[in-house]
Short mmCIF file of C-alpha atoms in Angstrom, two decimals:
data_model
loop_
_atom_site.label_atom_id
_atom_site.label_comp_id
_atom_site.label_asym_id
_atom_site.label_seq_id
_atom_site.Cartn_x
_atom_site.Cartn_y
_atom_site.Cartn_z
CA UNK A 265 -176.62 32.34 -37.81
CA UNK A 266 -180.17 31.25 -38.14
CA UNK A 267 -181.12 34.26 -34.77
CA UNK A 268 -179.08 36.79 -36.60
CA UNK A 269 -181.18 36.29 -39.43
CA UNK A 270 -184.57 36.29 -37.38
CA UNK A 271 -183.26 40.10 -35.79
CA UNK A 272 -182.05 41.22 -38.80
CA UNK A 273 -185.76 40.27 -40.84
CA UNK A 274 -187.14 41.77 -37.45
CA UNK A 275 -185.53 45.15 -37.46
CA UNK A 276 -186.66 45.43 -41.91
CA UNK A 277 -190.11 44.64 -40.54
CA UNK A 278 -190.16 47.62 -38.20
CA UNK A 279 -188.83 49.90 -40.94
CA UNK A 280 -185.11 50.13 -39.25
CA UNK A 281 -182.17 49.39 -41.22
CA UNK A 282 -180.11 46.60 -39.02
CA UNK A 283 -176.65 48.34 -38.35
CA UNK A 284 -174.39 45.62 -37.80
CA UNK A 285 -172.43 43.51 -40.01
CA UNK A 286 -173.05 40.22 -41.79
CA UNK A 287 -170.66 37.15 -40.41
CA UNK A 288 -169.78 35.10 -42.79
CA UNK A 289 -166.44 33.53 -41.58
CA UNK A 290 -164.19 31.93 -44.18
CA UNK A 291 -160.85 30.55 -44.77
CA UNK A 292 -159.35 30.79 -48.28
CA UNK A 293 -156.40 28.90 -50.14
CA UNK A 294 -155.12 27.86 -53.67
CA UNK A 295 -153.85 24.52 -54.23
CA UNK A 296 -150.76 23.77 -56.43
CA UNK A 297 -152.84 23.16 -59.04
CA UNK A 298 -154.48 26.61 -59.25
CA UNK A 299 -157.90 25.58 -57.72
CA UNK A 300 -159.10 28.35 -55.22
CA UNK A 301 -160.27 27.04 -52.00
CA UNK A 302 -162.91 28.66 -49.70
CA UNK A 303 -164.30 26.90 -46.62
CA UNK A 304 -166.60 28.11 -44.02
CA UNK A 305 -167.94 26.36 -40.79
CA UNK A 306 -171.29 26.59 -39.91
CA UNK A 307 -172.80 23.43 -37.38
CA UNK A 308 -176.43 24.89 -37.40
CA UNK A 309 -177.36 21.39 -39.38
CA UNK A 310 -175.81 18.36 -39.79
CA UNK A 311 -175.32 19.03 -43.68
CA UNK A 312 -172.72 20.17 -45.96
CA UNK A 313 -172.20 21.37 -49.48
CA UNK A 314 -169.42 20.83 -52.04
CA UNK A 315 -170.32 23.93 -54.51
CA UNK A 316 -167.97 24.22 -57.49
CA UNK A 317 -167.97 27.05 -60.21
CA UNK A 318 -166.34 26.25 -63.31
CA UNK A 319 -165.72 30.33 -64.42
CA UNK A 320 -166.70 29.47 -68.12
CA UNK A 321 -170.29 29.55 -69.56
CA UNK A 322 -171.65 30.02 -73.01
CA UNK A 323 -169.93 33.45 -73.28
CA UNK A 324 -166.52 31.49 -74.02
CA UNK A 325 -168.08 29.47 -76.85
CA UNK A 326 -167.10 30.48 -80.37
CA UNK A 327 -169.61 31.46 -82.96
CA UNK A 328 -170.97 27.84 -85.19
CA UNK A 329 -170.04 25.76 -81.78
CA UNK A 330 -172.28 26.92 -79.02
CA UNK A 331 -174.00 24.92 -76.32
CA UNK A 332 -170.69 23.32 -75.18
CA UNK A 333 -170.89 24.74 -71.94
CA UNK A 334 -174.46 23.61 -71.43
CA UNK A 335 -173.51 20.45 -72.46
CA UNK A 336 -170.82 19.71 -70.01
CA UNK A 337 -173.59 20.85 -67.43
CA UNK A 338 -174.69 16.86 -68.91
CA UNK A 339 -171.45 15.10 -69.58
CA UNK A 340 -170.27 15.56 -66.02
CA UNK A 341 -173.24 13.01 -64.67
CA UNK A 342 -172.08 10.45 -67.23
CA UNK A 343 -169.62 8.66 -65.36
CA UNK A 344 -165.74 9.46 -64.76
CA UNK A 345 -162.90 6.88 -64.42
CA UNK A 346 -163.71 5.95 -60.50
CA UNK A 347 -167.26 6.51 -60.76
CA UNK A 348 -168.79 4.93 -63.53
CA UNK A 349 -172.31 5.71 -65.31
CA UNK A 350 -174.95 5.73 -63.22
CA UNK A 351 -172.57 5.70 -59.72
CA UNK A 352 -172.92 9.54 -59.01
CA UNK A 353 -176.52 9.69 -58.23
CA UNK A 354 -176.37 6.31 -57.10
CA UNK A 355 -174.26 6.64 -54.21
CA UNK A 356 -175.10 10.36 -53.45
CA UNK A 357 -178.65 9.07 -52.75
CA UNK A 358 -177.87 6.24 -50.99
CA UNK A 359 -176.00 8.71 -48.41
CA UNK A 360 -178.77 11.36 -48.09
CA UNK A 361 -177.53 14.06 -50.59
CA UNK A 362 -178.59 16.16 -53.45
CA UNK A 363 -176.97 17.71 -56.54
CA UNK A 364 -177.68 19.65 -59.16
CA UNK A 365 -175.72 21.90 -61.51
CA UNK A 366 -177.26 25.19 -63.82
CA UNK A 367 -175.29 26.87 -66.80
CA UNK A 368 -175.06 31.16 -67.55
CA UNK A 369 -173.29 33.16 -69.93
CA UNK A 370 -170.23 33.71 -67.46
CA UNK A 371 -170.44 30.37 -65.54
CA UNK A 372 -171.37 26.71 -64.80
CA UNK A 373 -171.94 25.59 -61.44
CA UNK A 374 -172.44 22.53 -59.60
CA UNK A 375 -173.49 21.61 -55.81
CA UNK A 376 -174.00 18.76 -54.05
CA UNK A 377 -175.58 18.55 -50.74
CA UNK A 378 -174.99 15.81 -48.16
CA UNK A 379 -174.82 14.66 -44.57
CA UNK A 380 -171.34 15.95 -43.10
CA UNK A 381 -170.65 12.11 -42.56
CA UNK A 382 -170.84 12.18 -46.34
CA UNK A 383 -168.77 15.13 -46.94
CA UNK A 384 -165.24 12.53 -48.32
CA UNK A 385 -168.10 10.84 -50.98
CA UNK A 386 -168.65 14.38 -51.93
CA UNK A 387 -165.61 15.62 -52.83
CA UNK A 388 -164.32 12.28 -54.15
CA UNK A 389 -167.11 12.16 -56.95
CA UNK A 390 -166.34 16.20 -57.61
CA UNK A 391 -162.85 15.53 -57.96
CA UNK A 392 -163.11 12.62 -60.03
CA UNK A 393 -165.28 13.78 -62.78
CA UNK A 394 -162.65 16.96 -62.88
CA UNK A 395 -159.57 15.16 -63.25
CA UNK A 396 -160.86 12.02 -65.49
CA UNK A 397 -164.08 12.83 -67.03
CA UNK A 398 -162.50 12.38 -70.46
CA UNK A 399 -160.99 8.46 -69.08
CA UNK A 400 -164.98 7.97 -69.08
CA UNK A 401 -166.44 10.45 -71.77
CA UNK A 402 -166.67 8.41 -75.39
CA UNK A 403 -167.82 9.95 -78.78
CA UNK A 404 -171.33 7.55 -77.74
CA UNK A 405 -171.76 9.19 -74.51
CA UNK A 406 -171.23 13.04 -76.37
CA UNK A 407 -173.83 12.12 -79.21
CA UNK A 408 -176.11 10.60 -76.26
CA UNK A 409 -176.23 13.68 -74.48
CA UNK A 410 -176.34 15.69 -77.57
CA UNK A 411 -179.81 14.61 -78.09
CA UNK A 412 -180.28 14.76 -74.91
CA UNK A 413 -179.90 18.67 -75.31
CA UNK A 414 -181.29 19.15 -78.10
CA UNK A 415 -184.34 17.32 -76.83
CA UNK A 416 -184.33 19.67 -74.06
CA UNK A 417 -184.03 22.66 -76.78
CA UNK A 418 -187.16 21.64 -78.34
CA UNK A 419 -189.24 21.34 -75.20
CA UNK A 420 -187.81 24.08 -73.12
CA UNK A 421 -187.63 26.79 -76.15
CA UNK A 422 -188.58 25.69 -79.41
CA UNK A 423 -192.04 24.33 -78.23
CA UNK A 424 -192.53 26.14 -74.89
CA UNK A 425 -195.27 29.30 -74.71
CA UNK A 426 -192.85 32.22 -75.38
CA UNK A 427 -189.62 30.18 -75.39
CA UNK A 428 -188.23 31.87 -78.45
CA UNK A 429 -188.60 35.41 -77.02
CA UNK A 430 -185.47 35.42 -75.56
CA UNK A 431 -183.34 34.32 -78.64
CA UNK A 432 -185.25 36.84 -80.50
CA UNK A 433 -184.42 39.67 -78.15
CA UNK A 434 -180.80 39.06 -77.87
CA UNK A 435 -180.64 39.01 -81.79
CA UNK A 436 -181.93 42.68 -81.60
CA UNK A 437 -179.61 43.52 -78.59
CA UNK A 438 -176.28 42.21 -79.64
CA UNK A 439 -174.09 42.22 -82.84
CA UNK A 440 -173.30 39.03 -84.52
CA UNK A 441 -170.27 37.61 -83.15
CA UNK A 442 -170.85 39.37 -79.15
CA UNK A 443 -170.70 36.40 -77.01
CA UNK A 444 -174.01 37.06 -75.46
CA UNK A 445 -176.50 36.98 -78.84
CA UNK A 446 -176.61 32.89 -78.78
CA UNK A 447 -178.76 31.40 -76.62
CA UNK A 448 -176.86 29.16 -73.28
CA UNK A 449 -178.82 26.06 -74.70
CA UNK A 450 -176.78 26.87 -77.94
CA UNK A 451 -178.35 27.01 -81.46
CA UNK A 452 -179.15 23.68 -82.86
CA UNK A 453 -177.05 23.53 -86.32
CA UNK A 454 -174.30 24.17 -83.73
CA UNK A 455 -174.47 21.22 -81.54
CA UNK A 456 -175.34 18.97 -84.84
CA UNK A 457 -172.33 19.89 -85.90
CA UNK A 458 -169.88 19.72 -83.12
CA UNK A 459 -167.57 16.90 -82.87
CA UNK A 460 -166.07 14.54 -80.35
CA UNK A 461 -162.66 16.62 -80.40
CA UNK A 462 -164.55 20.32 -80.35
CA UNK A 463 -166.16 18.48 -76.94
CA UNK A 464 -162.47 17.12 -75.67
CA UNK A 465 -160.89 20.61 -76.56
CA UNK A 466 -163.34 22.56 -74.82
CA UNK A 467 -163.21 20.35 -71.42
CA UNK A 468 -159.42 20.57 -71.85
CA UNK A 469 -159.70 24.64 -71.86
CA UNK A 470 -162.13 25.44 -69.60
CA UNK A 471 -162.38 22.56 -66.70
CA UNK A 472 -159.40 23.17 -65.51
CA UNK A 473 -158.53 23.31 -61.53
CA UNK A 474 -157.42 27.12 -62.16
CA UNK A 475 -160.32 27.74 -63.97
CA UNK A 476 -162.16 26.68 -60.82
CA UNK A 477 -163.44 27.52 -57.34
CA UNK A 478 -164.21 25.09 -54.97
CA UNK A 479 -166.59 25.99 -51.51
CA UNK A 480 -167.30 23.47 -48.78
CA UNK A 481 -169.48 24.66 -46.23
CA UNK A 482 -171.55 23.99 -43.51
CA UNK A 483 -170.98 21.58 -40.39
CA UNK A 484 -167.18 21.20 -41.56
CA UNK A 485 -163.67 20.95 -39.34
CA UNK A 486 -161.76 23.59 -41.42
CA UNK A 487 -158.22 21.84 -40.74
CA UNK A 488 -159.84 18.63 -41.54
CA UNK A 489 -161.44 19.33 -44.42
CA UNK A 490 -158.80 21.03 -45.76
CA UNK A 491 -156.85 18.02 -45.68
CA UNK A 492 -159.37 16.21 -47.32
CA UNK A 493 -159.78 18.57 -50.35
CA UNK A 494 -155.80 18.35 -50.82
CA UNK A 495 -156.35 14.70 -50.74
CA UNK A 496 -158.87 14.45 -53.76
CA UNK A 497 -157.94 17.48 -55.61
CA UNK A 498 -154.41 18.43 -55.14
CA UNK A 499 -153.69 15.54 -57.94
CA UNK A 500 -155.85 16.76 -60.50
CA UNK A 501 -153.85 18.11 -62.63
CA UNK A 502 -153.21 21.85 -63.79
CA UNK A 503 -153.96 23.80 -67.16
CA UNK A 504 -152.15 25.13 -69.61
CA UNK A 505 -152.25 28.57 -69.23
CA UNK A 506 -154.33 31.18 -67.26
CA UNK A 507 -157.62 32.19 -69.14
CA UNK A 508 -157.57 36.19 -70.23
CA UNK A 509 -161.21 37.99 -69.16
CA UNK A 510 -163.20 38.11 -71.63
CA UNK A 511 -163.03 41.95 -73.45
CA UNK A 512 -165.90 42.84 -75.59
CA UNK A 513 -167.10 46.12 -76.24
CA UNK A 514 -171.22 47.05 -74.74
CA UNK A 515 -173.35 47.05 -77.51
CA UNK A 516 -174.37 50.37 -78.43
CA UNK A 517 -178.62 50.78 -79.18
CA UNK A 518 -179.03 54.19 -80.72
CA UNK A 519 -183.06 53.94 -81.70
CA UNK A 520 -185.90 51.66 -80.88
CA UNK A 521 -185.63 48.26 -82.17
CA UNK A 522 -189.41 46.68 -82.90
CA UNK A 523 -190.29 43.22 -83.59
CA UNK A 524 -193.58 41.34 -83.83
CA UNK A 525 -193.39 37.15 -83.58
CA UNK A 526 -196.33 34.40 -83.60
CA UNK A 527 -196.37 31.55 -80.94
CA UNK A 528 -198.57 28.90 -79.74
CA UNK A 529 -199.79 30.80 -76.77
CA UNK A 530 -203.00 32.30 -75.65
CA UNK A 531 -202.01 35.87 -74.64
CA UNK A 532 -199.83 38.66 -76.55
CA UNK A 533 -196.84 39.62 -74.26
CA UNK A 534 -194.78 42.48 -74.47
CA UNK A 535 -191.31 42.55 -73.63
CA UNK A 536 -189.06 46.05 -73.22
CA UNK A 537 -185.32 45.66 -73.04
CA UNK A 538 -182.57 47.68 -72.35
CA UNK A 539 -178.55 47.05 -72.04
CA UNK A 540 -177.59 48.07 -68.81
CA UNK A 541 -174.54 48.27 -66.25
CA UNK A 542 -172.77 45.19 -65.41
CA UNK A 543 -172.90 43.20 -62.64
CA UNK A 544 -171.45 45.59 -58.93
CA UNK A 545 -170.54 48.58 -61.07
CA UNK A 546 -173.04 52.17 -60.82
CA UNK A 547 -176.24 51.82 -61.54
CA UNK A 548 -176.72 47.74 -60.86
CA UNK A 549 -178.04 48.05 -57.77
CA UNK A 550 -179.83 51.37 -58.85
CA UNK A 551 -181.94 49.29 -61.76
CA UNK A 552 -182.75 46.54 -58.80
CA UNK A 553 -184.42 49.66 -57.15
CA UNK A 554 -186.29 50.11 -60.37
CA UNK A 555 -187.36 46.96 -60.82
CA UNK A 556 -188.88 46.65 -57.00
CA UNK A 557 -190.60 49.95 -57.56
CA UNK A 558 -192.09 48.82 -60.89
CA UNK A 559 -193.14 45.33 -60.16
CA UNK A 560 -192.06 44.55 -57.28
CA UNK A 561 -195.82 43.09 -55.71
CA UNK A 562 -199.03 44.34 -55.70
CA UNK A 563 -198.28 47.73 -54.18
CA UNK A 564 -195.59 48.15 -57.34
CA UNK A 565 -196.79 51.42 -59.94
CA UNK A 566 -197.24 48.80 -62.58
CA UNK A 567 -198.86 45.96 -61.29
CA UNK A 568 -201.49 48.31 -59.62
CA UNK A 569 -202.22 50.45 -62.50
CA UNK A 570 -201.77 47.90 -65.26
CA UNK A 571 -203.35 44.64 -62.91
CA UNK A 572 -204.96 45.78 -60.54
CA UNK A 573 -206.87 49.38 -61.88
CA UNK A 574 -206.96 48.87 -65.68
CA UNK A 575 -207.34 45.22 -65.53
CA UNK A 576 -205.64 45.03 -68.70
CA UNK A 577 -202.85 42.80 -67.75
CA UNK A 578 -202.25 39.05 -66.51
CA UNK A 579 -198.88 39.90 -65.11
CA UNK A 580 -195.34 41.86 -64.74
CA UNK A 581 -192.44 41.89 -64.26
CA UNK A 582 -188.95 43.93 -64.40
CA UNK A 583 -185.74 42.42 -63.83
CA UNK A 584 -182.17 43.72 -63.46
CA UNK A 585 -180.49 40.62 -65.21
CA UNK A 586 -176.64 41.38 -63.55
CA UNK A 587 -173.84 39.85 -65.75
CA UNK A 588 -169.98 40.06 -66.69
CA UNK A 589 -169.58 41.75 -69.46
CA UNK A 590 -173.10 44.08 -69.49
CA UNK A 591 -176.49 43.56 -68.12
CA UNK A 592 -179.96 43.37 -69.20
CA UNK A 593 -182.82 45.64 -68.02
CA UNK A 594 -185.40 43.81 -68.82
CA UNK A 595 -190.08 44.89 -68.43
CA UNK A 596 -192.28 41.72 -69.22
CA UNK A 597 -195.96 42.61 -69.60
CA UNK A 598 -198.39 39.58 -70.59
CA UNK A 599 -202.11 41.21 -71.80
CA UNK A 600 -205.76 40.03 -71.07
CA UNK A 601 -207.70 38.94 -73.41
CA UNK A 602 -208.45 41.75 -76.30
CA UNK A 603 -206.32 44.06 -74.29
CA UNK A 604 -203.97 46.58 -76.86
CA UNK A 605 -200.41 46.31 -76.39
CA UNK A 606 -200.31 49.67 -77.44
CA UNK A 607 -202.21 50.83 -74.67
CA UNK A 608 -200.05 48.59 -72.24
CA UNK A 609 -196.75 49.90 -73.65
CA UNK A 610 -198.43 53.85 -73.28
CA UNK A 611 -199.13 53.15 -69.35
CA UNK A 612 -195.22 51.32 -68.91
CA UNK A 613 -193.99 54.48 -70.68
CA UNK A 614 -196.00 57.29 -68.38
CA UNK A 615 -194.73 55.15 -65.34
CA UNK A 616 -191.05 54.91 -66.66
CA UNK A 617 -191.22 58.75 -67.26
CA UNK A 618 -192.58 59.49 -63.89
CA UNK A 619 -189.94 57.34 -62.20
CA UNK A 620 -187.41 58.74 -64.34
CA UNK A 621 -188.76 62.59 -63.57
CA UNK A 622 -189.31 62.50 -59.55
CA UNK A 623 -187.92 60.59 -56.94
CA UNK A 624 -189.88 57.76 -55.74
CA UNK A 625 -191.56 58.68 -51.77
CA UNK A 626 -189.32 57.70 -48.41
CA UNK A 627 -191.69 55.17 -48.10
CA UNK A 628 -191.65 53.37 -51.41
CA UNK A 629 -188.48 53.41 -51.18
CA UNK A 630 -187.84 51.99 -48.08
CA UNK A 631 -190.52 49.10 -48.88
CA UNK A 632 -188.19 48.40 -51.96
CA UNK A 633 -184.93 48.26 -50.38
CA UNK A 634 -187.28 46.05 -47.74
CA UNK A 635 -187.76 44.00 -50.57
CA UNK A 636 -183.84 43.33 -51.63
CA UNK A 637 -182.86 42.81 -48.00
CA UNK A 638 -185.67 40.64 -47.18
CA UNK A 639 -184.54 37.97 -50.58
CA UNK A 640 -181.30 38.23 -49.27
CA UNK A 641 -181.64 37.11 -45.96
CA UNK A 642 -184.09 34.84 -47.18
CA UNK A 643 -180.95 33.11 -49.39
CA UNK A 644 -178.82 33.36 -46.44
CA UNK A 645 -181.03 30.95 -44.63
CA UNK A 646 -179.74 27.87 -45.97
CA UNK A 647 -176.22 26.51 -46.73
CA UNK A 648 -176.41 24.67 -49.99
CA UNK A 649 -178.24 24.82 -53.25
CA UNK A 650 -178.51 27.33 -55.73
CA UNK A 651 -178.34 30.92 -53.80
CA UNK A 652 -177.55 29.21 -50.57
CA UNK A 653 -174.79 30.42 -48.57
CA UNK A 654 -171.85 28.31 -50.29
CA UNK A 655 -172.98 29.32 -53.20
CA UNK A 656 -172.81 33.18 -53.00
CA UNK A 657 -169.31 32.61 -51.39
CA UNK A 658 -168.52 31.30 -54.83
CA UNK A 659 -170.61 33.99 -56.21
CA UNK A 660 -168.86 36.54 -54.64
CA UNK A 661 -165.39 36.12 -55.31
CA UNK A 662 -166.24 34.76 -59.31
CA UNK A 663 -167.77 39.14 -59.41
CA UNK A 664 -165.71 40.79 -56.72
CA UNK A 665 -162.54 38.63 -56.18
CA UNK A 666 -163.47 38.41 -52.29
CA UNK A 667 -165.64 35.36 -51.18
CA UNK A 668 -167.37 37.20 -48.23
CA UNK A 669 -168.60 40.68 -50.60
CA UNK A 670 -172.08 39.99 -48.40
CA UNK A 671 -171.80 43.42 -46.52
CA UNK A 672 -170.04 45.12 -49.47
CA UNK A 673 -172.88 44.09 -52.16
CA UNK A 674 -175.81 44.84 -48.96
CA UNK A 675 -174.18 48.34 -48.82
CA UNK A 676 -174.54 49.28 -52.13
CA UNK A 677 -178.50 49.57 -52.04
CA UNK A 678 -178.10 50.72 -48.42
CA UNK A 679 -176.03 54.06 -49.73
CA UNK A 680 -178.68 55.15 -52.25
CA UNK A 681 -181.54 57.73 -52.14
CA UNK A 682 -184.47 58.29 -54.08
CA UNK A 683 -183.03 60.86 -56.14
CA UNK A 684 -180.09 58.02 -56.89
CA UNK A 685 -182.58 55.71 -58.13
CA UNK A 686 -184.59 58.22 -60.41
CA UNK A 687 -180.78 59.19 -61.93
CA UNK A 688 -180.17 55.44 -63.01
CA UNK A 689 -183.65 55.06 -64.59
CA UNK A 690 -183.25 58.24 -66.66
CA UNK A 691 -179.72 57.40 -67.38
CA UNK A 692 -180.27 53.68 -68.77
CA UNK A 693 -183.79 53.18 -69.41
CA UNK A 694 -184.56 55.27 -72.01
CA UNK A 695 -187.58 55.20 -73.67
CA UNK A 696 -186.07 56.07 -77.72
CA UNK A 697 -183.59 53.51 -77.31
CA UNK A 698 -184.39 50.04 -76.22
CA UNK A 699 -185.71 46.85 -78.11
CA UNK A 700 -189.30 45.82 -78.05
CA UNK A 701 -190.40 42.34 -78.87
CA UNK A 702 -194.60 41.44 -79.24
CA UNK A 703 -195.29 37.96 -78.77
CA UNK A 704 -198.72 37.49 -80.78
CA UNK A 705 -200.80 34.47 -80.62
CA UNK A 706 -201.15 32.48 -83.84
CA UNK A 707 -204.47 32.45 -85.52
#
């Protein structure tokens, strides 16, 4: 895989679009249980990663009784029945590996990295916490990682340089009751108020085997391994029913929203939001266009003029933000000192009209799509972790119902033109509907 990659990062460099496919070999089952199974064999390294997605994140909480989801993101390193407290990390480290886990709005995932010798330890301590967590989990252990979280509230959000911007922003964007205007972290009245049952009921729902996706990757036997993963998970046991999508209508901003906030920080910042398509449908891959061609390094139109020319900026940044139900288009501009947001917001309009007027050059363009090929294959480097190769598996068929979407989602930016690309930011970006949020220093 790894020469594939070096051609393929070869051919961008020259300016010629590789032609041939991406191999990404996988085999694919459901247990009993409901638990989708994908595996794929790779022996460039001796490693392997267990990568589970739990398809529920903060999205499936209920309005007074968010942060659950985050929350499980900590109760599942507490200890389960066969591992107590303190035994997952302990033994994962003793064989070599790595683990981690990171909550969204439509998801929670977890990983862990290890020798292959260590792949059984792996997916005995995944199973485990799946099918007893709640043998282990106490009302203690819930109000100990409570605080926990809402420790990590204060310090992450509350009292970090522009941490409230974002809970601001989706106040503006959504309705009250849209499952996307709390914050993943949850509100803090909410997880104050949650009890031990809310906690039980919500594991009960929503970490369920059919509720799940399970990769192993990386220096595997597929038969093997396949008999292994029956072994530890085939007993957990199912759900009670299938989980519906989630149906919610895109919020609808007819005007521009405008709001000024004061924070402990050193530099006004101005953010520009939009709600935009959701993840793999039109325009998604147009607005990651946009965002390359806006900010996308020091040769993008606003970093030059607005960094670079003007001086008038410390940074930028634009951002597709892909998710289930919508997106988020999303322009971050952080001022110099005694620089005027006005001004600022002036120059990101004249840029956004000139995008959205006339096509970007051949050459622009191709440095952008450059750009999006060039992450990719940068992600497609490495088996495990967050982005790695087991992970977009997951990735892939949580979006598209098909683990190996890699060519599929690379075509979609490899169909478009210029012209495409000016379409979408005329189409979603406009410039009399959108929210802006000012982050002022305090006096």
């Amino acid at each position: 895989m790894f020469r594939t990659i070096v051609l393929v990062a070869a051919l961008l460099q020259a300016g010629a679009a590789p032609k041939a496919g991406l191999d990404v070999p996988f085999t694919q089952f459901t247990l009993p249980n409901g638990m989708h199974v994908i595996l794929h064999e790779d022996h460039t390294v001796p490693l392997v990663t267990v990568n589970v997605w739990y398809h529920v994140g903060s999205a499936r909480e209920k309005p007074g009784r968010t942060g659950f989801a985050h929350l499980f993101e900590h109760l599942m390193f507490m200890g389960s029945k066969h591992a107590k407290y303190g035994d997952f990390d302990r033994l994962l480290e003793a064989a070599g590996g790595t683990n981690n886990a990171s909550t969204a709005e439509d998801r929670t995932n977890y990983y862990i990295d290890v020798p292959s010798n260590a792949l059984e330890l792996a997916l005995f301590l995944e199973s485990d916490r799946m099918a007893y967590l709640l043998d282990a989990m106490s009302p203690k252990t819930v109000d100990a990682q409570r605080d926990v979280v809402k420790n990590e509230r204060r310090e992450g959000v509350e009292n970090a340089p522009y941490g409230m911007a974002s809970i601001e922003i989706a106040g503006m964007l959504y309705p009250k009751g849209h499952p996307y205007r709390w914050p993943v972290i949850g509100h803090m009245e909410d997880l104050t108020a949650a009890s031990y049952e809310d906690v039980v009921e919500f594991f009960r729902t929503y970490y369920q085997p059919a509720n799940a996706s399970l990769v192993v990757a990386g220096d595997i036997e597929p038969a093997g391994t396949r008999a292994l993963v029956e072994k530890w998970f085939a007993e957990v046991k199912p759900g009670t029913a299938p989980l519906p999508p989630i149906d919610y209508p895109r919020p609808n901003v007819t005007a521009v929203q405008k709001k000024t906030i004061t924070d402990r920080v050193q530099l006004p910042r101005l953010y520009l939001t939009w709600v935009s398509p959701p993840h793999l449908t039109p325009g998604d891959a147009e607005l990651d266009v946009v965002s390359s061609l806006l900010a996308g390094g020091k040769n993008s139109r606003l970093y030059k003029r607005l960094v670079y020319e003007l001086q008038i900026a410390q940074d930028v940044a634009a951002v597709q933000a892909s998710k289930t139900l919508n997106s988020e288009y999303q322009i971050i501009v952080t001022a110099r000192p005694n620089a005027s947001i006005d001004r600022i917001r002036g120059i990101v309009d004249e840029e956004l009209r000139r995008l959205q007027q006339a096509p970007p050059s051949d050459r622009e363009f191709q440095r952008a799509l450059n750009q999006i090929e060039s992450s990719f294959y940068d992600r497609m480097e490495r088996i495990g972790a967050y982005g790695g190769v087991g992970d977009q598996l997951n990735a892939y068929y949580f979006a598209a119902g098909n683990p190996g979407y890699f060519n599929e989602d690379l075509a979609r930016y490899r169909a478009l033109s210029p012209a495409d690309v000016t379409a979408a930011a005329a189409r979603f970006l406009p410039l009399d509907r959108r929210v802006e949020l000012i982050v002022e220093p305090q006096k």
